[in-house]
């Protein structure tokens, strides 16, 4: 804009203008005030300034350092003076031009912006845009994106000018899709691989390979699944070695997923199954051992097996087995009258296979049995009421009815037994017989029959005692005189008490005593006569007389003892006589003093019995004669008659004192006799 085009303003001097409010500038009212309140010197300087330009936007710079004035009323603080420096504005201009150049170059040379393919309405989109978006999708090189790229180009009409190029690219991408599906298959996604492969357009050469590829995939996958299922079946049987052998076969499967992840997962499953299987073996061992503690531990172990374990089904089969054993153990505890132990065990019975309901019924029966254990009518009626809580459709309904019938029979037996006891209180035979008849109304099938039988037996014993006591008392009176005739009469009297009667044992004891007295009367004189024979040395006669006492009668054992002693005495005497004769003969032979006599003497002395009192004397004589033999043999050896010396020394017996030295001499003489 030229000076002529600028708007004209009224030209007047600052000093002649009326005082008016200055316009605000940059939030600094203080500076504006100071610009109007100048000192006299400043005023003088102002009046000496040249006249104001007629262009109000022209800048006037005062000499003072306090303020910068724009137009006739704007004061600029000193800190903003740099805005008026032309160097600064030149730098700004250079930077601006450079930035504009860079933006322009980028706009001319840069890659154009990518299209927003997902937002495009394809029926109206140009072919070039389809190609662009197809290339973008294919560049991601995944089966899904490649199929999207193929779909974009395959929708072009057959007569389109770019159809040939589109078919070329579709062919290339179809091959890539088939390669990608192979990778998907090796990653373990069979269904995705098959689905992607079957989306390949039929006009491509890759399409011809699809079904063959799919069949191979399905065959490989089926083989791997079969191996996995076989291993799983082995694990359910706890056959871990066979399962591992099947797992190793996965390493030969033509699929990376099954060779790596599938194999690793199966090995982990085998390890877990082995650990769980060992736990189940321990649970089964405890369950077989029995006992409440073992059963509870076995149940806890079986229940700890997780659902994803391959031996979970085995654990689930063990749990009902353990539960059934818990019910059996609880019943055993009830039979032992351990109510608390039974109830504690029943509260832990697992809720499987109707066992929990059975445990609940058994708990009710346990409490009922506890009341019945008291044995009186009131408690039995309470037990019946308790058992009647078990409805007819419950697992133990039949057992409950059996217990109810049993307890009702017991109530009946208690009543009849009480009536019988009331009758038997008088103690006479008629009342006792009536009591027996009343108690006999309790049948043999009644659970209280054993108690009734004991009571009936007691009453019968009382009747028999009343009837048989006079007979036994009369027998005692007969036997009191002690003579044989009286004792025989007592025995005859006592024998009237028949076997099975209450006093039969007592009568038999008396009969045995009286029989012994009669036998003693006959046998004691016999034994005394035998002892008299023995006292005068006639042991043979003593033995003959004592042997007359019959076996089993009085004094028989005493007679046998005496006979053994007498026979031993006779034997000792015989042995002593024989030994003395042998020793006498030996001494006579030894008196000859030659080797033959000494050898014969030694042989005779050795016939003395080891049990004889003369044996020590005989051994001493043998030692003496052996030394004499050795001396004779030594004399013969001195005369160089080694053969005779050896023959004499060999007659020395092995048990004699000279035997060892004789053997040494024999060896020495034998060595001399063979010398040249």
XYZ file of C-alpha atoms in Angstrom:
676
model
C 0.000 0.000 0.000
C 1.402 3.409 -0.993
C 1.447 6.446 1.097
C -1.240 7.971 -1.068
C -3.552 5.083 -0.399
C -3.193 5.280 3.360
C -6.115 6.995 5.171
C -5.478 10.566 6.134
C -5.639 11.707 9.725
C -6.050 15.058 11.371
C -2.604 16.674 11.792
C -2.308 18.488 15.094
C 0.407 18.825 17.615
C 0.377 16.715 20.696
C 0.585 19.768 22.944
C -2.505 21.326 21.380
C -4.747 18.231 21.679
C -7.174 18.104 24.570
C -6.386 15.683 27.381
C -8.150 12.361 26.797
C -8.006 8.749 28.038
C -5.312 6.727 26.298
C -6.331 3.363 24.766
C -5.312 0.237 26.695
C -2.212 -1.654 25.518
C -0.915 -5.018 26.680
C -2.387 -4.976 30.197
C -0.038 -2.101 31.245
C -1.988 0.836 32.583
C 1.012 1.979 34.580
C 3.132 2.537 31.497
C 0.383 4.494 29.850
C 0.094 6.695 32.901
C 3.818 7.269 33.018
C 3.828 8.236 29.346
C 1.475 11.149 30.078
C 3.069 12.294 33.341
C 6.416 13.260 31.947
C 8.961 15.384 33.761
C 9.561 19.008 32.635
C 12.662 17.928 30.795
C 10.707 15.288 29.013
C 8.016 17.803 28.160
C 10.598 20.130 26.737
C 12.060 17.369 24.732
C 8.621 16.546 23.473
C 7.943 20.048 22.297
C 11.202 20.016 20.412
C 10.223 16.923 18.427
C 9.294 17.267 14.813
C 5.619 17.332 13.959
C 3.759 13.993 14.136
C 3.389 12.174 10.885
C 0.051 12.177 9.301
C 0.197 8.385 9.089
C -1.032 7.093 12.505
C 0.498 3.564 12.045
C 3.992 4.914 11.568
C 6.172 4.133 14.528
C 7.772 6.915 16.554
C 10.574 5.881 18.849
C 11.372 8.168 21.752
C 14.865 8.725 22.951
C 13.809 7.815 26.457
C 14.465 4.256 27.578
C 11.273 4.175 29.574
C 8.691 3.659 26.828
C 8.018 3.148 23.145
C 5.027 5.000 21.690
C 2.866 3.772 18.818
C 0.767 6.404 17.054
C -0.271 9.159 19.276
C -1.578 7.201 22.266
C 0.063 3.657 22.431
C 3.073 3.118 24.672
C 5.165 -0.124 24.226
C 7.120 -1.375 27.229
C 10.863 -1.856 26.711
C 10.583 -5.672 27.030
C 8.609 -5.780 23.748
C 11.054 -3.722 21.742
C 12.505 -6.869 20.154
C 9.278 -7.192 18.179
C 10.333 -4.152 16.187
C 13.742 -5.643 15.328
C 13.952 -6.454 11.591
C 16.456 -9.286 12.223
C 13.804 -11.208 14.110
C 11.231 -10.719 11.419
C 13.765 -11.812 8.804
C 14.430 -15.061 10.655
C 10.715 -15.711 10.908
C 10.368 -15.192 7.177
C 13.216 -17.625 6.368
C 11.819 -20.355 8.660
C 8.348 -19.920 7.211
C 9.599 -20.259 3.646
C 11.587 -23.405 4.515
C 8.569 -25.008 6.187
C 6.381 -24.226 3.232
C 8.969 -25.804 0.909
C 9.096 -29.023 2.958
C 5.313 -29.321 2.986
C 5.164 -28.762 -0.742
C 7.881 -31.367 -1.430
C 6.127 -33.914 0.749
C 2.893 -33.267 -1.063
C 4.561 -33.756 -4.454
C 6.881 -36.684 -3.690
C 5.218 -38.536 -0.761
C 3.042 -41.713 -0.857
C -0.602 -40.862 -1.277
C -2.907 -41.640 1.678
C -4.149 -45.254 1.949
C -7.832 -45.844 1.240
C -10.224 -46.772 4.074
C -11.110 -50.170 2.614
C -13.558 -51.372 5.293
C -15.726 -48.267 4.728
C -15.935 -48.573 0.935
C -19.247 -49.455 -0.733
C -17.888 -51.989 -3.199
C -20.758 -52.157 -5.738
C -19.921 -48.569 -6.739
C -16.160 -48.700 -6.171
C -13.804 -48.510 -9.198
C -11.601 -51.479 -10.109
C -8.440 -49.611 -9.235
C -9.673 -49.228 -5.682
C -10.445 -52.973 -5.522
C -6.912 -53.763 -6.637
C -5.483 -51.360 -4.094
C -7.477 -52.815 -1.189
C -6.807 -56.365 -2.369
C -3.068 -55.731 -2.382
C -3.294 -54.218 1.086
C -5.128 -57.277 2.409
C -2.763 -59.721 0.697
C 0.259 -57.934 2.106
C -0.689 -59.196 5.584
C -0.018 -62.756 4.317
C -2.576 -64.561 6.458
C -5.087 -67.020 5.055
C -7.993 -64.839 6.130
C -6.578 -61.669 4.518
C -5.504 -63.512 1.381
C -9.025 -64.890 0.977
C -10.414 -61.368 1.445
C -8.068 -60.128 -1.288
C -9.147 -62.957 -3.592
C -12.823 -62.203 -2.943
C -12.325 -58.518 -3.869
C -10.814 -59.331 -7.260
C -12.871 -62.422 -8.029
C -16.038 -60.316 -8.057
C -14.874 -58.453 -11.197
C -16.879 -59.378 -14.316
C -15.304 -61.884 -16.677
C -15.165 -59.299 -19.487
C -13.514 -56.627 -17.382
C -10.361 -55.154 -18.847
C -8.428 -55.978 -15.638
C -9.820 -59.478 -15.288
C -6.681 -61.119 -16.623
C -4.533 -59.276 -14.093
C -7.028 -60.158 -11.385
C -6.880 -63.871 -12.294
C -3.099 -63.803 -12.219
C -3.092 -62.307 -8.735
C -5.853 -64.687 -7.570
C -3.774 -67.647 -8.753
C -0.755 -66.390 -6.848
C -2.717 -65.691 -3.691
C -4.548 -69.040 -3.851
C -1.191 -70.820 -3.718
C -0.243 -68.675 -0.733
C -3.561 -69.525 0.954
C -2.855 -73.240 0.567
C 0.578 -72.742 2.101
C -0.930 -70.763 4.962
C -3.532 -73.463 5.652
C -0.697 -75.964 5.989
C 0.767 -73.708 8.686
C -2.641 -73.453 10.345
C -2.885 -77.252 10.326
C 0.579 -77.546 11.892
C -0.490 -75.071 14.565
C -3.214 -77.507 15.597
C -6.287 -75.829 14.022
C -7.640 -78.560 11.755
C -11.131 -77.144 11.255
C -9.822 -73.665 10.467
C -7.295 -75.099 8.014
C -9.972 -77.121 6.204
C -12.441 -74.237 6.127
C -9.823 -71.831 4.751
C -8.566 -74.307 2.141
C -12.066 -74.942 0.831
C -12.580 -71.228 0.218
C -9.918 -71.265 -2.504
C -11.608 -70.423 -5.868
C -12.202 -73.493 -8.039
C -10.609 -71.890 -11.136
C -7.154 -71.876 -9.501
C -4.595 -74.628 -9.786
C -4.315 -74.680 -5.968
C -7.959 -75.735 -5.735
C -7.137 -79.105 -7.290
C -4.878 -79.852 -4.311
C -7.394 -78.887 -1.647
C -9.301 -82.149 -1.176
C -6.137 -84.220 -1.297
C -4.622 -81.930 1.314
C -7.773 -82.116 3.454
C -7.806 -85.917 3.330
C -4.183 -86.018 4.414
C -4.872 -83.617 7.259
C -7.884 -85.588 8.443
C -5.961 -88.847 8.205
C -3.023 -87.459 10.185
C -5.345 -85.920 12.753
C -7.390 -89.110 13.107
C -4.230 -91.137 13.668
C -3.035 -88.702 16.338
C -6.424 -88.695 18.056
C -6.463 -92.487 18.021
C -3.044 -92.572 19.695
C -4.188 -90.052 22.299
C -7.351 -92.032 23.002
C -5.382 -95.272 23.314
C -3.048 -93.613 25.802
C -6.028 -92.229 27.713
C -7.602 -95.698 27.829
C -4.333 -97.129 29.189
C -4.210 -94.440 31.856
C -7.754 -95.227 32.947
C -6.517 -98.780 33.486
C -3.419 -97.370 35.247
C -1.157 -98.947 32.620
C 1.385 -96.128 32.516
C 4.101 -97.873 30.510
C 1.697 -98.651 27.667
C 0.385 -95.079 27.762
C 3.913 -93.702 27.454
C 4.641 -96.013 24.526
C 1.578 -94.640 22.757
C 2.628 -91.063 23.548
C 6.034 -91.609 21.923
C 4.258 -92.506 18.693
C 3.045 -88.893 18.462
C 6.621 -87.857 17.666
C 6.255 -89.650 14.328
C 3.001 -87.884 13.405
C 3.378 -85.558 10.395
C 2.152 -82.508 12.297
C 4.143 -80.017 14.352
C 1.324 -79.494 16.844
C 1.086 -83.194 17.720
C 4.883 -83.574 17.742
C 5.262 -80.747 20.252
C 2.218 -79.433 22.083
C 0.134 -82.583 21.733
C 3.017 -84.788 22.865
C 3.895 -82.493 25.788
C 0.277 -82.331 26.933
C -0.065 -86.105 26.810
C 3.182 -86.614 28.756
C 1.936 -84.157 31.386
C -1.343 -86.048 31.540
C 0.567 -89.305 32.025
C 2.624 -87.775 34.841
C -0.495 -86.441 36.546
C -2.303 -89.736 36.020
C 0.651 -91.672 37.465
C 0.653 -89.505 40.580
C -3.113 -89.748 40.901
C -3.011 -93.471 40.161
C -0.493 -94.071 42.937
C -2.777 -92.137 45.257
C -5.648 -94.399 44.267
C -3.528 -97.501 44.882
C -2.895 -96.165 48.380
C -6.610 -95.478 48.795
C -7.461 -99.040 47.734
C -4.845 -100.447 50.116
C -6.306 -98.471 52.999
C -9.840 -99.482 52.079
C -8.828 -103.148 51.990
C -7.099 -102.803 55.362
C -10.402 -101.627 56.819
C -11.030 -99.645 59.960
C -12.704 -96.277 60.286
C -9.538 -94.183 59.981
C -8.291 -96.020 56.907
C -11.669 -95.775 55.194
C -11.906 -92.034 55.824
C -8.380 -91.499 54.484
C -9.134 -93.635 51.421
C -12.292 -91.635 50.714
C -10.444 -88.333 51.052
C -7.751 -89.462 48.608
C -10.279 -90.670 46.024
C -12.270 -87.446 46.276
C -9.116 -85.352 45.769
C -8.675 -86.577 42.180
C -9.675 -83.700 39.890
C -12.175 -84.042 37.082
C -9.577 -83.349 34.376
C -7.410 -86.270 35.529
C -7.445 -89.293 33.248
C -7.956 -91.555 36.269
C -10.936 -89.533 37.461
C -13.306 -92.310 36.359
C -11.257 -94.824 38.349
C -11.532 -92.593 41.412
C -15.270 -92.312 40.894
C -15.531 -96.100 40.839
C -13.486 -96.380 44.030
C -15.602 -93.859 45.951
C -18.790 -96.011 46.013
C -16.706 -99.048 46.960
C -15.190 -97.178 49.891
C -18.630 -95.838 50.794
C -20.062 -99.353 50.858
C -17.219 -100.492 53.112
C -17.925 -97.523 55.381
C -21.515 -98.712 55.759
C -20.290 -102.227 56.540
C -17.800 -100.870 59.077
C -20.521 -98.742 60.667
C -22.722 -101.821 61.067
C -19.755 -103.675 62.578
C -19.299 -100.849 65.092
C -22.987 -101.035 65.939
C -22.639 -104.754 66.575
C -19.851 -103.811 69.002
C -22.203 -101.208 70.516
C -19.958 -98.309 69.474
C -22.694 -95.811 68.647
C -20.517 -92.696 68.360
C -17.986 -94.407 66.117
C -20.759 -95.639 63.828
C -22.506 -92.256 63.606
C -19.216 -90.448 62.959
C -18.416 -92.793 60.093
C -21.924 -92.592 58.644
C -21.787 -88.794 58.545
C -18.874 -89.026 56.094
C -20.415 -91.533 53.685
C -20.227 -90.025 50.158
C -23.400 -88.960 48.397
C -23.078 -91.401 45.510
C -25.037 -94.426 44.311
C -27.777 -93.893 46.919
C -25.211 -94.469 49.678
C -26.048 -91.236 51.473
C -29.693 -92.198 51.807
C -28.658 -95.603 53.103
C -26.294 -93.943 55.575
C -29.125 -91.722 56.811
C -31.342 -94.759 57.337
C -28.563 -96.597 59.122
C -28.051 -93.585 61.408
C -31.719 -93.781 62.379
C -31.407 -97.508 63.015
C -28.232 -96.892 65.028
C -30.070 -94.566 67.378
C -32.915 -97.068 67.566
C -30.522 -99.905 68.414
C -28.897 -97.732 71.071
C -32.264 -97.490 72.823
C -32.877 -101.216 72.384
C -29.551 -102.005 74.053
C -31.059 -100.963 77.388
C -33.186 -104.101 77.160
C -36.392 -103.012 78.894
C -39.834 -102.692 77.362
C -39.886 -98.887 77.378
C -36.594 -98.622 75.504
C -37.636 -101.295 73.025
C -40.832 -99.405 72.288
C -38.756 -96.250 71.809
C -36.508 -98.126 69.401
C -39.547 -99.247 67.414
C -40.840 -95.679 67.199
C -37.412 -94.504 66.013
C -37.191 -97.165 63.311
C -40.702 -96.403 62.087
C -39.384 -93.073 60.761
C -37.907 -94.991 57.818
C -40.538 -94.956 55.083
C -41.312 -97.899 52.857
C -39.488 -96.419 49.849
C -36.225 -95.905 51.725
C -33.120 -98.076 51.078
C -33.200 -99.736 54.506
C -36.983 -99.995 54.829
C -36.846 -103.807 54.822
C -34.072 -103.866 57.420
C -36.022 -101.423 59.583
C -39.071 -103.696 59.497
C -36.906 -106.657 60.456
C -35.594 -104.766 63.471
C -39.108 -103.711 64.446
C -40.287 -107.328 64.272
C -37.284 -108.423 66.336
C -37.907 -105.828 69.035
C -41.583 -106.767 69.206
C -40.560 -110.382 69.746
C -38.248 -109.254 72.527
C -41.090 -107.353 74.177
C -43.217 -110.517 74.009
C -40.394 -112.625 75.492
C -39.797 -110.143 78.300
C -43.480 -110.297 79.213
C -43.650 -114.087 79.249
C -40.405 -114.389 81.177
C -41.604 -111.964 83.796
C -44.831 -113.947 84.226
C -42.811 -117.152 84.596
C -40.541 -115.606 87.219
C -43.538 -114.503 89.185
C -44.796 -118.112 89.204
C -41.395 -119.510 90.260
C -41.019 -117.292 93.305
C -42.480 -119.894 95.714
C -39.741 -122.389 94.819
C -41.883 -125.568 94.959
C -41.771 -128.058 92.138
C -45.297 -127.434 90.892
C -44.766 -123.672 90.576
C -41.376 -124.208 88.997
C -42.937 -126.548 86.430
C -45.649 -123.972 85.707
C -42.960 -121.307 85.262
C -41.154 -123.552 82.795
C -44.353 -124.062 80.802
C -44.989 -120.312 80.714
C -41.450 -119.498 79.587
C -41.587 -122.223 76.947
C -44.138 -120.127 75.033
C -41.161 -118.096 73.792
C -40.240 -119.814 70.534
C -36.753 -120.798 69.430
C -36.703 -118.011 66.798
C -37.175 -115.333 69.434
C -33.999 -113.215 69.993
C -34.514 -113.599 73.763
C -34.745 -117.396 73.531
C -31.202 -117.895 74.877
C -32.039 -115.920 77.996
C -35.259 -117.886 78.386
C -33.364 -121.185 77.996
C -30.929 -120.217 80.733
C -33.808 -119.429 83.057
C -35.651 -122.670 82.217
C -32.433 -124.651 82.827
C -32.052 -123.010 86.206
C -35.625 -123.888 87.196
C -35.216 -127.487 86.016
C -32.028 -127.727 88.055
C -33.953 -126.560 91.094
C -36.635 -129.224 90.510
C -34.043 -131.993 90.026
C -32.121 -130.894 93.081
C -35.296 -131.027 95.144
C -36.013 -134.530 93.800
C -32.459 -136.033 93.969
C -31.046 -134.508 97.130
C -32.692 -137.114 99.411
C -31.150 -139.939 97.345
C -27.645 -138.532 97.710
C -28.139 -137.814 101.396
C -29.157 -141.459 101.970
C -26.015 -142.636 100.126
C -23.883 -140.472 102.405
C -25.462 -142.128 105.410
C -24.629 -145.590 104.031
C -20.982 -144.670 103.420
C -20.439 -143.099 106.815
C -19.492 -146.448 108.459
C -16.614 -146.933 105.997
C -16.741 -150.724 105.586
C -16.795 -152.301 102.150
C -20.416 -153.454 102.325
C -21.655 -150.013 103.369
C -19.578 -148.324 100.699
C -20.992 -150.608 98.015
C -24.529 -149.831 99.233
C -23.773 -146.098 99.071
C -22.520 -146.476 95.499
C -25.668 -148.349 94.488
C -27.828 -145.628 96.057
C -25.963 -142.767 94.314
C -26.130 -144.489 90.936
C -29.894 -143.854 90.894
C -29.160 -140.233 89.876
C -29.170 -140.321 86.086
C -26.845 -138.533 83.670
C -28.040 -135.012 82.875
C -29.644 -134.447 86.257
C -28.590 -131.474 88.371
C -26.810 -133.597 91.019
C -25.289 -136.096 88.593
C -21.756 -134.632 88.761
C -21.873 -134.480 92.532
C -23.100 -138.090 92.709
C -20.327 -139.279 90.379
C -17.715 -137.542 92.508
C -19.022 -139.348 95.594
C -19.073 -142.678 93.765
C -15.418 -142.235 92.712
C -14.433 -141.493 96.318
C -16.240 -144.539 97.646
C -14.782 -146.774 94.932
C -11.276 -145.584 95.867
C -11.918 -146.426 99.490
C -13.015 -149.948 98.532
C -9.972 -150.411 96.245
C -7.642 -149.087 98.914
C -9.010 -151.682 101.306
C -7.868 -154.446 98.912
C -4.746 -152.889 97.326
C -2.992 -151.320 100.294
C -2.128 -154.718 101.889
C -0.728 -155.915 98.549
C 1.615 -152.941 98.329
C 2.701 -153.365 101.937
C 3.568 -157.034 101.314
C 5.647 -156.069 98.256
C 7.571 -153.527 100.297
C 8.318 -156.196 102.913
C 9.889 -158.427 100.212
C 11.998 -155.506 99.034
C 13.176 -154.710 102.529
C 14.831 -158.112 102.814
C 16.404 -157.847 99.353
C 13.931 -160.046 97.487
C 13.303 -157.472 94.806
C 11.957 -159.943 92.258
C 9.201 -161.088 94.644
C 8.432 -157.485 95.551
C 7.954 -156.622 91.894
C 5.752 -159.666 91.301
C 3.431 -158.861 94.236
C 3.114 -155.117 93.467
C 2.180 -155.891 89.865
C -1.094 -157.450 91.117
C -2.691 -154.014 91.697
C -4.981 -153.323 88.660
C -4.403 -150.275 86.535
C -6.549 -147.284 87.459
C -7.300 -148.500 90.978
C -6.192 -147.095 94.298
C -2.433 -147.352 94.986
C -1.727 -148.244 91.364
C 0.540 -145.206 90.787
C 2.388 -145.832 94.051
C 2.945 -149.465 93.033
C 4.311 -148.457 89.626
C 6.773 -146.029 91.226
C 8.062 -148.710 93.597
C 8.399 -151.241 90.768
C 10.522 -148.789 88.705
C 12.851 -148.179 91.632
C 13.255 -151.876 92.370
C 14.031 -152.701 88.750
C 16.664 -149.992 88.645
C 18.279 -151.395 91.741
C 18.380 -154.866 90.199
C 19.897 -153.458 87.028
C 22.550 -151.512 88.920
C 23.488 -154.593 90.841
C 23.818 -156.610 87.642
C 25.930 -153.964 85.957
C 28.163 -153.666 88.975
C 28.721 -157.391 89.071
C 29.551 -157.530 85.359
C 31.894 -154.570 85.642
C 33.700 -156.069 88.609
C 34.159 -159.328 86.716
C 35.566 -157.492 83.673
C 37.953 -155.472 85.805
C 39.163 -158.560 87.655
C 39.781 -160.335 84.348
C 41.719 -157.298 83.054
C 44.034 -157.276 86.069
C 44.785 -160.950 85.662
C 45.691 -160.448 81.992
C 47.868 -157.447 82.789
C 49.893 -159.525 85.223
C 51.537 -161.310 82.258
C 53.446 -158.076 81.563
C 53.813 -158.634 77.809
C 52.219 -156.627 75.024
C 49.528 -159.199 74.258
C 48.509 -159.453 77.909
C 48.370 -155.675 78.301
C 46.320 -155.247 75.119
C 43.859 -157.924 76.285
C 43.688 -156.293 79.738
C 42.830 -152.939 78.164
C 40.047 -154.549 76.069
C 38.599 -156.303 79.138
C 38.646 -153.128 81.254
C 36.878 -151.225 78.478
C 33.859 -153.557 78.923
C 33.056 -151.861 82.235
C 29.731 -150.002 81.743
C 29.945 -146.181 81.606
C 27.110 -146.064 84.164
C 28.982 -148.316 86.576
C 30.647 -146.916 89.650
C 33.783 -148.866 88.603
C 34.222 -146.991 85.332
C 36.645 -144.434 86.756
C 38.809 -147.212 88.188
C 38.749 -149.001 84.832
C 39.822 -145.818 82.945
C 42.728 -145.328 85.352
C 43.895 -148.907 84.766
C 43.593 -148.472 80.975
C 45.842 -145.370 81.115
C 48.450 -147.264 83.145
C 48.488 -150.255 80.808
C 48.621 -147.953 77.739
C 51.832 -146.360 78.995
C 53.285 -149.811 79.576
C 52.383 -150.783 75.990
C 54.043 -147.627 74.670
C 57.186 -148.438 76.638
C 57.301 -151.951 75.176
C 56.821 -150.493 71.662
C 59.614 -147.991 72.295
C 61.927 -150.798 73.381
C 61.197 -152.658 70.159
C 61.928 -149.523 68.122
C 65.229 -149.122 69.960
C 66.063 -152.607 68.773
C 65.228 -151.383 65.250
C 62.160 -153.623 65.116
C 59.988 -150.785 63.812
C 57.255 -153.029 62.405
C 56.661 -154.717 65.763
C 56.914 -151.385 67.581
C 54.242 -149.866 65.328
C 51.933 -152.901 65.770
C 52.183 -152.712 69.570
C 51.623 -148.923 69.663
C 48.535 -149.204 67.460
C 46.816 -151.272 70.216
C 46.752 -148.233 72.506
C 43.065 -147.017 72.660
C 42.195 -143.486 71.478
C 40.732 -142.402 74.811
C 43.821 -143.224 76.831
C 46.438 -140.791 78.140
C 49.226 -142.307 76.014
C 47.333 -142.190 72.719
C 48.679 -138.857 71.368
C 52.307 -139.685 72.070
C 51.809 -143.163 70.600
C 50.536 -141.640 67.334
C 53.575 -139.367 67.080
C 55.920 -142.296 67.648
C 54.112 -144.368 65.035
C 54.666 -141.643 62.398
C 58.314 -141.381 63.327
C 58.846 -145.153 63.246
C 57.007 -145.421 59.928
C 59.439 -142.939 58.416
C 62.369 -145.034 59.661
C 60.901 -148.239 58.338
C 60.635 -146.911 54.751
C 64.155 -145.423 54.718
C 66.668 -147.228 52.380
